[in-house]
CSV table of C-alpha atoms in Angstrom, one decimal:
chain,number,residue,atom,x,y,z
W,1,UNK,CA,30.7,48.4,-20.4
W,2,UNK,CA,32.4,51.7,-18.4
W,3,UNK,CA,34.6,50.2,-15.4
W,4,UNK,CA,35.4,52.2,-12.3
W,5,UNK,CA,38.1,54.2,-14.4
W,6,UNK,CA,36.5,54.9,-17.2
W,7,UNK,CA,38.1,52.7,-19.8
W,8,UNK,CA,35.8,49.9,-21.9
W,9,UNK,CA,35.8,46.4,-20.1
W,10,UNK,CA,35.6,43.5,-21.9
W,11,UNK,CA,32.8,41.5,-21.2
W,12,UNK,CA,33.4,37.3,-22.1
W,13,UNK,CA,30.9,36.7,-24.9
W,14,UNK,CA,30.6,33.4,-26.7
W,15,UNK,CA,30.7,35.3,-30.1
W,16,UNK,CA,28.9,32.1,-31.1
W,17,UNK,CA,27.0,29.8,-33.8
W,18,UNK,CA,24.8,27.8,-32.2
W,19,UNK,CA,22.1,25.8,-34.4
W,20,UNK,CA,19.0,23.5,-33.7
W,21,UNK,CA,16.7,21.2,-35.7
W,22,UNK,CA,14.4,18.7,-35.2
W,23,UNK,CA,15.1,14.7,-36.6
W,24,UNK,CA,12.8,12.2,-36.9
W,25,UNK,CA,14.4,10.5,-33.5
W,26,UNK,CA,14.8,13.5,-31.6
W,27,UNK,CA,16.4,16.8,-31.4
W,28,UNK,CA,20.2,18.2,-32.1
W,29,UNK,CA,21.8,20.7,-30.9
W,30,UNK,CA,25.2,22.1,-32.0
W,31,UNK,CA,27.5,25.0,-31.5
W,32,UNK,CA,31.1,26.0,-31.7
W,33,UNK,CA,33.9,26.3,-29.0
W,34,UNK,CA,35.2,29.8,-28.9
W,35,UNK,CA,34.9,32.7,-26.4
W,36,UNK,CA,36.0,35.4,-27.3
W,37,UNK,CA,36.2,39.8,-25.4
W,38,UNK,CA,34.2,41.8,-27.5
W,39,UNK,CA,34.8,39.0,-30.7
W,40,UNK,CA,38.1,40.4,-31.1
W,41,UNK,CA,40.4,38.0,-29.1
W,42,UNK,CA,40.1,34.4,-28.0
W,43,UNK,CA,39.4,33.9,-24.4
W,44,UNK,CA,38.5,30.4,-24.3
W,45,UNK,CA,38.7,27.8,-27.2
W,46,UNK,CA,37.6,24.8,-25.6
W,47,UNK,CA,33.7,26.4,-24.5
W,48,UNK,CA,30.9,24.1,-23.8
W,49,UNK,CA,28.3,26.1,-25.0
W,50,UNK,CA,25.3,23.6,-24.8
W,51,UNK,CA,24.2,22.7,-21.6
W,52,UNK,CA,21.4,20.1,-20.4
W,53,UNK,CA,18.3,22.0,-18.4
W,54,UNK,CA,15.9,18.9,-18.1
W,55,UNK,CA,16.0,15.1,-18.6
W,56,UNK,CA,15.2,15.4,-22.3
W,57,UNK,CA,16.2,19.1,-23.0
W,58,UNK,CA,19.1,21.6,-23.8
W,59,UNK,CA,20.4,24.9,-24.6
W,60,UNK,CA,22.9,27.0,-26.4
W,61,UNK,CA,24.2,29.5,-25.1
W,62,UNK,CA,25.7,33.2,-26.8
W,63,UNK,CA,26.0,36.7,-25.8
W,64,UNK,CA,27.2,37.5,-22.5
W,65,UNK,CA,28.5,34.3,-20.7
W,66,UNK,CA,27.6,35.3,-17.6
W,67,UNK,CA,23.8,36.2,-18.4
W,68,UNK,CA,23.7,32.5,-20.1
W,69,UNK,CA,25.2,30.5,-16.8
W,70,UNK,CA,22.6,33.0,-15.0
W,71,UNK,CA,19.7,31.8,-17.6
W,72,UNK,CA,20.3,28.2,-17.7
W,73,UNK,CA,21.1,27.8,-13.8
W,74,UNK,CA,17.3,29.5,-13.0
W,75,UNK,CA,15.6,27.4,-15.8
W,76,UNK,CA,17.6,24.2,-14.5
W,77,UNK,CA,16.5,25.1,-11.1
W,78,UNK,CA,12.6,25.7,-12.4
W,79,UNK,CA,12.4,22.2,-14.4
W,80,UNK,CA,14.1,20.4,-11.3
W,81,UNK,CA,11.4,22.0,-8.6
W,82,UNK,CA,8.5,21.3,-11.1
W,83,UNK,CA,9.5,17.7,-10.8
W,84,UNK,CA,9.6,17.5,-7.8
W,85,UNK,CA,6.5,19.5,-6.6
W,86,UNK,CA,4.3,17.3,-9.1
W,87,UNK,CA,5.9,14.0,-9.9
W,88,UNK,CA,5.8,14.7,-14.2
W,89,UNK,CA,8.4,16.1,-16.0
W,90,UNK,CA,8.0,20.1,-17.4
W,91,UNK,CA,6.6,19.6,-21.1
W,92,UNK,CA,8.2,21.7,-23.7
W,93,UNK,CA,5.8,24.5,-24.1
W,94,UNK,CA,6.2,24.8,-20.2
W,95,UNK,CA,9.6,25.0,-20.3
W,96,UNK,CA,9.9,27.4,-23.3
W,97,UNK,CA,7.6,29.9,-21.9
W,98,UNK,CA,9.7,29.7,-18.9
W,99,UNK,CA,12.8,30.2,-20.7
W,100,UNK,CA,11.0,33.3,-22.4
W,101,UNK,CA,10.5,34.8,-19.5
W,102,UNK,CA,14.2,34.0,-17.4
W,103,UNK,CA,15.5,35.6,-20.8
W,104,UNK,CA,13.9,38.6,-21.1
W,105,UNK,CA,16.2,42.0,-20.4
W,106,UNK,CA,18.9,40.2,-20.8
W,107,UNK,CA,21.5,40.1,-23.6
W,108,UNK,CA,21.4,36.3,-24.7
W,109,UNK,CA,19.3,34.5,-27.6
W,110,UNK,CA,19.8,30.8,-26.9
W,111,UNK,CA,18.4,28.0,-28.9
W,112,UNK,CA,16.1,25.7,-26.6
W,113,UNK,CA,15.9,22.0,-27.5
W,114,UNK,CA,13.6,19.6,-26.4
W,115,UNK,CA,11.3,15.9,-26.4
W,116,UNK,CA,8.5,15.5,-24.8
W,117,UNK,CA,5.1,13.8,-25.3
W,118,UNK,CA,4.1,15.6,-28.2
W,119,UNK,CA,7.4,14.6,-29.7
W,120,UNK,CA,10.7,16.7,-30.9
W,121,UNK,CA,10.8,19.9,-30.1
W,122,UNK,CA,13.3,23.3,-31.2
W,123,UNK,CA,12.5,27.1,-29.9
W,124,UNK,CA,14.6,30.2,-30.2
W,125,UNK,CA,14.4,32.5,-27.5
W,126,UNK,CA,15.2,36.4,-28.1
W,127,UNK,CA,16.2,38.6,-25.2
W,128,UNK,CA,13.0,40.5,-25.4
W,129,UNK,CA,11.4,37.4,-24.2
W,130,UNK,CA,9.9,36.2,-27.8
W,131,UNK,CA,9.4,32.6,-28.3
W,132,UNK,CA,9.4,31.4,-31.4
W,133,UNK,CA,9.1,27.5,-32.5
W,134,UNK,CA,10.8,26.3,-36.1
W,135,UNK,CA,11.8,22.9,-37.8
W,136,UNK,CA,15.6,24.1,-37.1
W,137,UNK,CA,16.8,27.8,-36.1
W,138,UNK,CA,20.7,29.1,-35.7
W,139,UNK,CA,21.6,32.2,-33.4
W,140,UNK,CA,24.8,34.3,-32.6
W,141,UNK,CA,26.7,36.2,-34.9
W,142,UNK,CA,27.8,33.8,-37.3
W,143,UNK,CA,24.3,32.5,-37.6
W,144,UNK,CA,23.5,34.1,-40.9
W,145,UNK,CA,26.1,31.7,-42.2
W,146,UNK,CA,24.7,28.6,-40.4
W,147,UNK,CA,21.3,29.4,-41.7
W,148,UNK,CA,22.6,29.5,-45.8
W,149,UNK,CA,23.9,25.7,-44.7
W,150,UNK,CA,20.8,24.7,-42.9
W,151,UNK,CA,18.5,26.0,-45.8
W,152,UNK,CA,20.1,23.8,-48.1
W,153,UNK,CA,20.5,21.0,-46.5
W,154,UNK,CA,17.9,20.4,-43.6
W,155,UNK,CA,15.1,18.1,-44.6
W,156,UNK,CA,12.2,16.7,-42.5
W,157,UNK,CA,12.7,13.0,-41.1
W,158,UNK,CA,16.8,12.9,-40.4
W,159,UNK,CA,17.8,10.3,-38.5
W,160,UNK,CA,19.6,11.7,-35.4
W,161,UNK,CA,22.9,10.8,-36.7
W,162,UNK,CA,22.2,12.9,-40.7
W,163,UNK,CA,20.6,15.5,-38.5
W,164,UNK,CA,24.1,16.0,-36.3
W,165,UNK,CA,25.8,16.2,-39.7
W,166,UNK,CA,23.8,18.6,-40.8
W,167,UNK,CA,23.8,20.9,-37.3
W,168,UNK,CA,27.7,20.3,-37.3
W,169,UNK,CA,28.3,21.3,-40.7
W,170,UNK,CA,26.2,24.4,-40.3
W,171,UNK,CA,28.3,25.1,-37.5
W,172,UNK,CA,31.3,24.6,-39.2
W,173,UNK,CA,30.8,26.4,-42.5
W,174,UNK,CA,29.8,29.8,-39.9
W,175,UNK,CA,33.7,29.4,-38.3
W,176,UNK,CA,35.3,29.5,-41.7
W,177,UNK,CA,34.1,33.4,-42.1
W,178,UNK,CA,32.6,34.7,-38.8
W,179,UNK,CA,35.8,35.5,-36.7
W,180,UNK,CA,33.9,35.2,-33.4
W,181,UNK,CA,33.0,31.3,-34.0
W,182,UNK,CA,35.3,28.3,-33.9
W,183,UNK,CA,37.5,25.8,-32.4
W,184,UNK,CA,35.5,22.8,-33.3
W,185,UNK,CA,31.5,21.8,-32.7
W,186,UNK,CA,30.0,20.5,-29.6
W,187,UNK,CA,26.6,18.7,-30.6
W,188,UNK,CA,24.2,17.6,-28.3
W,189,UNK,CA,22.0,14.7,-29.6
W,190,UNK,CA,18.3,14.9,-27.6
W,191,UNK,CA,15.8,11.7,-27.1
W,192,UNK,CA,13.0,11.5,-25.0
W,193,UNK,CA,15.3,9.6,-22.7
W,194,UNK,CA,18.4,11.3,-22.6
W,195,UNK,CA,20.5,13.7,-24.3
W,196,UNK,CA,24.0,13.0,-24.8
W,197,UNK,CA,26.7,16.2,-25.4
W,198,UNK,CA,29.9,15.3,-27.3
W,199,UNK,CA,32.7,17.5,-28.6
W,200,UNK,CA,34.4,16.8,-32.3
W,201,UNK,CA,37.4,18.6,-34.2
W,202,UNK,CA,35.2,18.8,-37.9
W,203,UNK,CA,31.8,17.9,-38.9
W,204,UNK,CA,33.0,14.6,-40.7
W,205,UNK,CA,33.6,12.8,-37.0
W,206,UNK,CA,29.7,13.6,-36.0
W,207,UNK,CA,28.3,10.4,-37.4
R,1,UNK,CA,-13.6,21.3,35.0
R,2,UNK,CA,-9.7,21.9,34.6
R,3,UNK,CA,-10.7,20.1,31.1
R,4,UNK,CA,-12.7,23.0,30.6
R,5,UNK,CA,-10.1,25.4,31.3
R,6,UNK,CA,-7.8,23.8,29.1
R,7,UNK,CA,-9.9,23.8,26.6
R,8,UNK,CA,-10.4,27.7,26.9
R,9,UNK,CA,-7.0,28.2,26.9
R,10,UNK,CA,-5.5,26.2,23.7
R,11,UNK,CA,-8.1,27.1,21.6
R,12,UNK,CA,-7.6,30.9,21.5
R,13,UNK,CA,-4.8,30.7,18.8
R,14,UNK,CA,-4.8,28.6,16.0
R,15,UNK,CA,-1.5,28.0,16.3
R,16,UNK,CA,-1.3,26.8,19.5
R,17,UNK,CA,-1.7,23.0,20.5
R,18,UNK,CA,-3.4,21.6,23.0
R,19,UNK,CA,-1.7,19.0,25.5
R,20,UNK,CA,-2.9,15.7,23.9
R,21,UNK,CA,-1.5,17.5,19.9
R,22,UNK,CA,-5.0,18.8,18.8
R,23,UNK,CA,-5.4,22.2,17.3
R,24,UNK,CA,-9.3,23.2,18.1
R,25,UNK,CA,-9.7,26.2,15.9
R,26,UNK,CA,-9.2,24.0,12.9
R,27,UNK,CA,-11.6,21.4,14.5
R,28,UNK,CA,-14.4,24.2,14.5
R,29,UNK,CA,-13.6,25.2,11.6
R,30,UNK,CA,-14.5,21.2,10.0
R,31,UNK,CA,-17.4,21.8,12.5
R,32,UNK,CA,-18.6,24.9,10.6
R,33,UNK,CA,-18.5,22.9,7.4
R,34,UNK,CA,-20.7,20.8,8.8
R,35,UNK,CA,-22.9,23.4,9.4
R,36,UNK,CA,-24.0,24.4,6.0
R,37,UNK,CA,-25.3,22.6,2.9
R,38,UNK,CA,-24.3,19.8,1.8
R,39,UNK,CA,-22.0,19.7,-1.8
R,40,UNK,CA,-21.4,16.1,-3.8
R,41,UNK,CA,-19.0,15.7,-6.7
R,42,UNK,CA,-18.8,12.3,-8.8
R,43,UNK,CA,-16.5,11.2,-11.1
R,44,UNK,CA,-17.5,9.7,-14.8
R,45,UNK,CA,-15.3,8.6,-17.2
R,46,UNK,CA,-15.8,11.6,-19.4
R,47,UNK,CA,-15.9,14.5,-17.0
R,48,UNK,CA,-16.9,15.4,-13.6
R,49,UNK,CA,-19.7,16.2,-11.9
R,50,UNK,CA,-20.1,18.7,-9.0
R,51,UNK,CA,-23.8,19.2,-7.4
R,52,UNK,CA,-24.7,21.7,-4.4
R,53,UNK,CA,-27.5,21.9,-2.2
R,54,UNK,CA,-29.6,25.4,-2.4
R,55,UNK,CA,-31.3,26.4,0.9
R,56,UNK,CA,-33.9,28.7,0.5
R,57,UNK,CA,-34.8,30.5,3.5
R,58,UNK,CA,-37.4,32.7,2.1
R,59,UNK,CA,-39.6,32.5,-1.0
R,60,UNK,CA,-38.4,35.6,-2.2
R,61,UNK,CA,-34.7,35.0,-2.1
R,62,UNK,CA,-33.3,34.6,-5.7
R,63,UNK,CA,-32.1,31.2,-5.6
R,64,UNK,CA,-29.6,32.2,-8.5
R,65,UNK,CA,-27.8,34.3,-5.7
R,66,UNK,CA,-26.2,31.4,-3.6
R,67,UNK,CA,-23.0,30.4,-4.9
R,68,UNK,CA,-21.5,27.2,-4.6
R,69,UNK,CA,-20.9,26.2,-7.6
R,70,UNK,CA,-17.9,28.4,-8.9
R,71,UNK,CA,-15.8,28.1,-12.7
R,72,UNK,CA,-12.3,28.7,-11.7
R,73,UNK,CA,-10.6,28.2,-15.4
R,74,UNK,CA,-11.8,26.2,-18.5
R,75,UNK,CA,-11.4,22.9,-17.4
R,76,UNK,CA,-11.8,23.2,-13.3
R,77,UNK,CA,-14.9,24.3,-11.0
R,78,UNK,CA,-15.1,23.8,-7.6
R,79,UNK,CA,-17.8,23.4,-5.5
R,80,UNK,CA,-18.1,24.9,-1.7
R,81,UNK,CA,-19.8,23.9,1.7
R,82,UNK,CA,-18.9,26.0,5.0
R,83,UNK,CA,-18.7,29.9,5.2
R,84,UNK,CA,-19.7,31.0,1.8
R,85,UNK,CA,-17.8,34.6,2.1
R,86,UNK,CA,-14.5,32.2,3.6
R,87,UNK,CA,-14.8,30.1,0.0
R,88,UNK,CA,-14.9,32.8,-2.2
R,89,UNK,CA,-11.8,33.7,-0.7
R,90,UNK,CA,-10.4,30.6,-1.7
R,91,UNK,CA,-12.8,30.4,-4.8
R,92,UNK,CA,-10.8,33.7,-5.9
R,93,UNK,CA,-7.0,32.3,-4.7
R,94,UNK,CA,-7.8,29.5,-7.0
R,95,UNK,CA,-8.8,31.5,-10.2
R,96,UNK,CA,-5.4,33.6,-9.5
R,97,UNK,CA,-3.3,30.1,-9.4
R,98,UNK,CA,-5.1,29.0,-12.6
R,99,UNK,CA,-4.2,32.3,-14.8
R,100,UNK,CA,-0.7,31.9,-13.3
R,101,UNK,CA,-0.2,28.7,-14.4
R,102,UNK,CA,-1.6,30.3,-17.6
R,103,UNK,CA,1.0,32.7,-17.3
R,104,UNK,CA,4.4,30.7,-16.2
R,105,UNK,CA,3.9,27.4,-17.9
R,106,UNK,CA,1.2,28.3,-20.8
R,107,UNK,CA,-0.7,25.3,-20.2
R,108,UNK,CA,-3.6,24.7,-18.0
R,109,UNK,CA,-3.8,23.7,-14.3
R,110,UNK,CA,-4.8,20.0,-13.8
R,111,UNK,CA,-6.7,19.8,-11.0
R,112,UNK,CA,-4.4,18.1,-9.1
R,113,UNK,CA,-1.6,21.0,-9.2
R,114,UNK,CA,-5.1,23.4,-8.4
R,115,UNK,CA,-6.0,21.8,-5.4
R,116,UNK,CA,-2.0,20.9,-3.6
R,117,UNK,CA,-1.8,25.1,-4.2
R,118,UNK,CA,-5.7,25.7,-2.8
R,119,UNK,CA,-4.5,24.0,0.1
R,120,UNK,CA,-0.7,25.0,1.0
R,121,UNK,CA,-2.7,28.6,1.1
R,122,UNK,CA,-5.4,26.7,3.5
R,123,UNK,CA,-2.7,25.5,5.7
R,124,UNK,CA,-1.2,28.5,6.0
R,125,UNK,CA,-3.9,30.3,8.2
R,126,UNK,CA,-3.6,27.4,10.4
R,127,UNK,CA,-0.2,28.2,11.0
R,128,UNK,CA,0.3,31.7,11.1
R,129,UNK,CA,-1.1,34.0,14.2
R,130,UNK,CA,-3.8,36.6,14.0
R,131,UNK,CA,-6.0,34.9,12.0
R,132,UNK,CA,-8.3,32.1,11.7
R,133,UNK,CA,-8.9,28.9,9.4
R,134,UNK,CA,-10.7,28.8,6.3
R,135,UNK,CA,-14.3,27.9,7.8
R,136,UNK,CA,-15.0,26.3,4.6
R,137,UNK,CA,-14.2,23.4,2.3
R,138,UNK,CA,-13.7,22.5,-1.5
R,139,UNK,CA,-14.4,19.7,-3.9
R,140,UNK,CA,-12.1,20.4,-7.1
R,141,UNK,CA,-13.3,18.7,-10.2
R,142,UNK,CA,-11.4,19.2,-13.6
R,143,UNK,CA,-10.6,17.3,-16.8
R,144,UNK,CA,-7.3,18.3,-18.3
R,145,UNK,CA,-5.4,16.4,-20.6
R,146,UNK,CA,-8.3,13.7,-20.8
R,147,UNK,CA,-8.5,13.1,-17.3
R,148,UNK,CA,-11.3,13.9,-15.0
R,149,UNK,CA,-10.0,14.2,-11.7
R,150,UNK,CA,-11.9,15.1,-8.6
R,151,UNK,CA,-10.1,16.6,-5.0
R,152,UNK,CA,-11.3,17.2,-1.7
R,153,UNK,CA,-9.8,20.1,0.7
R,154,UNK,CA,-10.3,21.1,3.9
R,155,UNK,CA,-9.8,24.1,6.5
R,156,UNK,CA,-6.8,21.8,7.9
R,157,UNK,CA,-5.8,22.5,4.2
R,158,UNK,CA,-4.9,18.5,3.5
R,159,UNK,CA,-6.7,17.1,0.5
R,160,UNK,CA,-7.3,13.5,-0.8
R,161,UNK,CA,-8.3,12.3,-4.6
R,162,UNK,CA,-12.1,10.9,-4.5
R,163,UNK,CA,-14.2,8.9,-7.1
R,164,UNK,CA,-17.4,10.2,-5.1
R,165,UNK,CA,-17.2,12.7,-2.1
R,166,UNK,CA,-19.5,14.8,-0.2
R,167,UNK,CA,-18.8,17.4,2.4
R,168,UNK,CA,-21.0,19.8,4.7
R,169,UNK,CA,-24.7,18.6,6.5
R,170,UNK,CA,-25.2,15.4,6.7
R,171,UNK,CA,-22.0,14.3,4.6
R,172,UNK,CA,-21.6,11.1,6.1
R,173,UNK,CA,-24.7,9.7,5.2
R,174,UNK,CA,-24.4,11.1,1.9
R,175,UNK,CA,-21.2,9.4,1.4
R,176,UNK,CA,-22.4,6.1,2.7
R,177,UNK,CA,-25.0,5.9,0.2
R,178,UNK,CA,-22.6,6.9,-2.6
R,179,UNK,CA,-20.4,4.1,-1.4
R,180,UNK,CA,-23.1,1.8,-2.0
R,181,UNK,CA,-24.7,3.5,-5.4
R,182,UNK,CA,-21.3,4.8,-7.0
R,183,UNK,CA,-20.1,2.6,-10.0
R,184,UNK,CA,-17.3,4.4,-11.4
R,185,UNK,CA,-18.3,3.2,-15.4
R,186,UNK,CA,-21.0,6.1,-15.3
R,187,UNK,CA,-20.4,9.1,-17.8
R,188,UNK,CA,-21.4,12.5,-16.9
R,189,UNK,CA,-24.9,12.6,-17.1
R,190,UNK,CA,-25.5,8.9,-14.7
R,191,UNK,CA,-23.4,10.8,-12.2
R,192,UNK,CA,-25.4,13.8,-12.7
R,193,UNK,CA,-28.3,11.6,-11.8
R,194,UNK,CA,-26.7,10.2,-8.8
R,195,UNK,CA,-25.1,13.2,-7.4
R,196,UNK,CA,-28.6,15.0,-7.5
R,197,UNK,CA,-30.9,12.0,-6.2
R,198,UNK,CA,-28.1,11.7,-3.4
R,199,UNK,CA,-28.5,15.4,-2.2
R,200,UNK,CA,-32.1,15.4,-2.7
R,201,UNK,CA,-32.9,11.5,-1.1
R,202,UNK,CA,-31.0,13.1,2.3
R,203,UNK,CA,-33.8,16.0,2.8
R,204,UNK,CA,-37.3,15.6,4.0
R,205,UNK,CA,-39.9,15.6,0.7
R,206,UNK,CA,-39.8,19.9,0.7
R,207,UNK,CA,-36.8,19.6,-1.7
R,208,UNK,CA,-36.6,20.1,-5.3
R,209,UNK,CA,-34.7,20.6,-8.6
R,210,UNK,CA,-34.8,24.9,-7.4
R,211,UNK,CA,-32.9,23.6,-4.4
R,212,UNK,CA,-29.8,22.0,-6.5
R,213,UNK,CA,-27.5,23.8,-8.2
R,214,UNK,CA,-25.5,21.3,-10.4
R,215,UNK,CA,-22.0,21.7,-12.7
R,216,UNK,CA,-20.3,19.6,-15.1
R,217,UNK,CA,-17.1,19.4,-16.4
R,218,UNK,CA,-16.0,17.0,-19.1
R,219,UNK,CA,-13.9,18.0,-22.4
R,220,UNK,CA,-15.9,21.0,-23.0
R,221,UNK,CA,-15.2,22.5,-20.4
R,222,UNK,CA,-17.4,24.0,-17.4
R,223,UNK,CA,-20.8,24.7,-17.7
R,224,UNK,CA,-23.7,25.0,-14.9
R,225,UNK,CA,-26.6,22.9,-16.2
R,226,UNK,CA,-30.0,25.5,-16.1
R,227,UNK,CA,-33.3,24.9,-14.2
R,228,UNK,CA,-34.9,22.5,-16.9
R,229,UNK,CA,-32.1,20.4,-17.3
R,230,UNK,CA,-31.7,19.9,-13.3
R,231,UNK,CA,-35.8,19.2,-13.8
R,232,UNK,CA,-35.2,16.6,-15.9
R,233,UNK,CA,-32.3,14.5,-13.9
R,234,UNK,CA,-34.8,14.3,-10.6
């Protein structure tokens, strides 16, 4: 971006890997802990990059940090006011159309993550307001190396705890080679009750 | 006499109260409900049904051109008593709320969410100057997710959830004799039954299945039940 005097501003970006897939007890989401200016130097290497939207939903964030806090403060905000204007919670296609449309002209692709009646849920949302549901998804710019890991060893039925193996490992094979990704995993494990955000150094402390 | 006055003075705005916390312009407005036909929904177990009475002013009226009975999406009709050009504004807000719940949430509007939004926009024109209430009032029936709901809205724009309701002429008899005939076990086609012998059992003898219009709604959706079929339930 051009500032005032004409030289490039760096604009905080979460560089990112962020992953999602759906367990047999719920839904996991994971991601790494770097921001970074333009993916060339480390602004922040102890990011939260998964935040909870709903009583039994999540998202990742990457691209622009700013257009993510935006994103996740308005679909926080829409989930909340549902609740309260009709006494049931927003189901996940609600909420993912929603999302689809908060998202769309900006510059992020989160990963939304959900349980609802109709059981575990995982969408990626693109910036052109696409929403698109799979089994498990990875996003940001080391994702092509999270989705090698993920292809090989995601299987339907995980328990929660294989499944935050898996998600964490992806995670962490993506910061061995994509500059823009690392300083350990964040996962958030998702129930239809709860879901619970923890922080870990390597993928062997997830479960 | 100064009652009078005061009368003539509170009642020129809707917004305005009068003395003793009444607002009269909605209170006509229930009045011109009262005017018009009556409309009776019932709720089954598998659906609901809605059922209007048809007057027919002149034999060569096309009974086909009175609306009451009105699909608003899939799974939700509504059926009108009062002003009919006042409900089809509402009758129109409604099939905009149900495409834009369509549109924001993909999923459709229970019938609950269809009526609390019918009547915040109800309430409205009882609240805002220049203008007047809605001189009509709705029954909402719908069955979404399995359940057949059934609301009640009126030009005050507060609702209530009914197993069995009636509103315009005669009404209140109507209702008593649901209260004593409803059994809330029927499917769609007892309440058909009841809803139509209710509307038709207020009348004198004139009336017949050309002057009922009747709906369903049930898992398939709505659908307006033709001359022959309406035959057959009296």
């Amino acid at each position: 971006m051009q500032s005032n005097d004409g030289s490039e501003t760096q604009i905080q970006k979460t560089g990112t890997t962020t992953v999602g897939l759906v367990t047999a007890d719920g839904v996991v989401l994971a991601a790494d802990r770097r921001a970074s200016l333009g993916g060339k130097f480390v602004s922040n290497k102890q990011a939260i990059k998964i935040e909870q939207v709903h009583p039994s939903a999540a998202v990742t964030m990457s691209g622009s940090v700013g257009g993510a806090q935006s994103f996740i403060r308005q679909l926080r905000s829409t989930a909340n006011l549902y609740e309260a204007r009709r006494g049931e919670q927003m189901g996940m296609d609600a909420l993912a159309q929603t999302a689809g449309r908060l998202l769309r002209g900006t510059r992020s692709m989160p990963v939304l993550g959900g349980v609802d009646e109709s059981g575990p849920r995982i969408f990626s949302i693109d910036p052109a307001g696409g929403v698109t549901e799979a089994p498990y998804t990875a996003s940001g710019s080391g994702m092509q190396l999270a989705i090698g890991v993920l292809e090989g060893r995601f299987e339907e039925g995980l328990s929660m705890d294989e499944g935050a193996t898996v998600a964490a490992k992806a995670v962490e094979s993506a910061t061995e080679r994509d500059t823009a990704s690392g300083n350990g995993i964040t996962v958030a494990r998702i129930t239809s009750e709860n879901v619970m955000i923890d922080s870990y150094t390597e993928s062997t402390e997830v479960a | 006499m100064r009652g009078q006055d005061d009368r003539q003075a509170y009642d020129r705005g809707t917004s305005l109260f009068s003395p003793d916390g009444r607002l009269y312009q909605v209170e006509y407005a229930r009045e011109a409900v009262r005017r018009g036909g009556a409309s009776v929904g019932v709720r089954a177990t598998d659906g609901v049904v809605l059922a209007a009475e048809r007057r027919i002013r002149s034999p060569l009226l096309e009974p086909r051109s009175i609306e009451k009975l009105h699909k608003i999406d899939e799974h939700n009709g509504v059926a009108s008593a009062g002003h009919v050009a006042d409900a089809r504004q509402l009758v129109e807000e409604a099939r905009q709320t149900a495409q834009i719940e369509r549109l924001s949430y993909d999923q459709p509007i229970s019938p609950e969410q269809l009526t609390s939004e019918i009547s915040e926009h109800i309430q409205e024109f009882t609240q805002a100057g220049h203008t007047r209430p809605f001189g009509a009032a709705l029954l909402v029936g719908g069955y979404v997710d399995g359940r057949p709901q059934l609301f009640e809205t009126d030009p005050s724009g507060t609702s209530y959830e009914w197993q069995a309701i009636a509103i315009g002429g005669s009404s209140d008899e109507i209702e008593s004799t649901l209260e004593t005939e409803y059994d809330p076990e029927v499917n769609t086609d007892e309440a058909a039954e009841l809803a139509v012998s209710v509307l038709l059992d207020d009348e004198d003898d004139s009336m017949d299945a050309e002057n009922v219009s009747v709906a369903v709604i049930d898992e398939d959706g709505f659908r307006t039940l033709d001359r022959d079929a309406v035959e057959a339930l009296v």
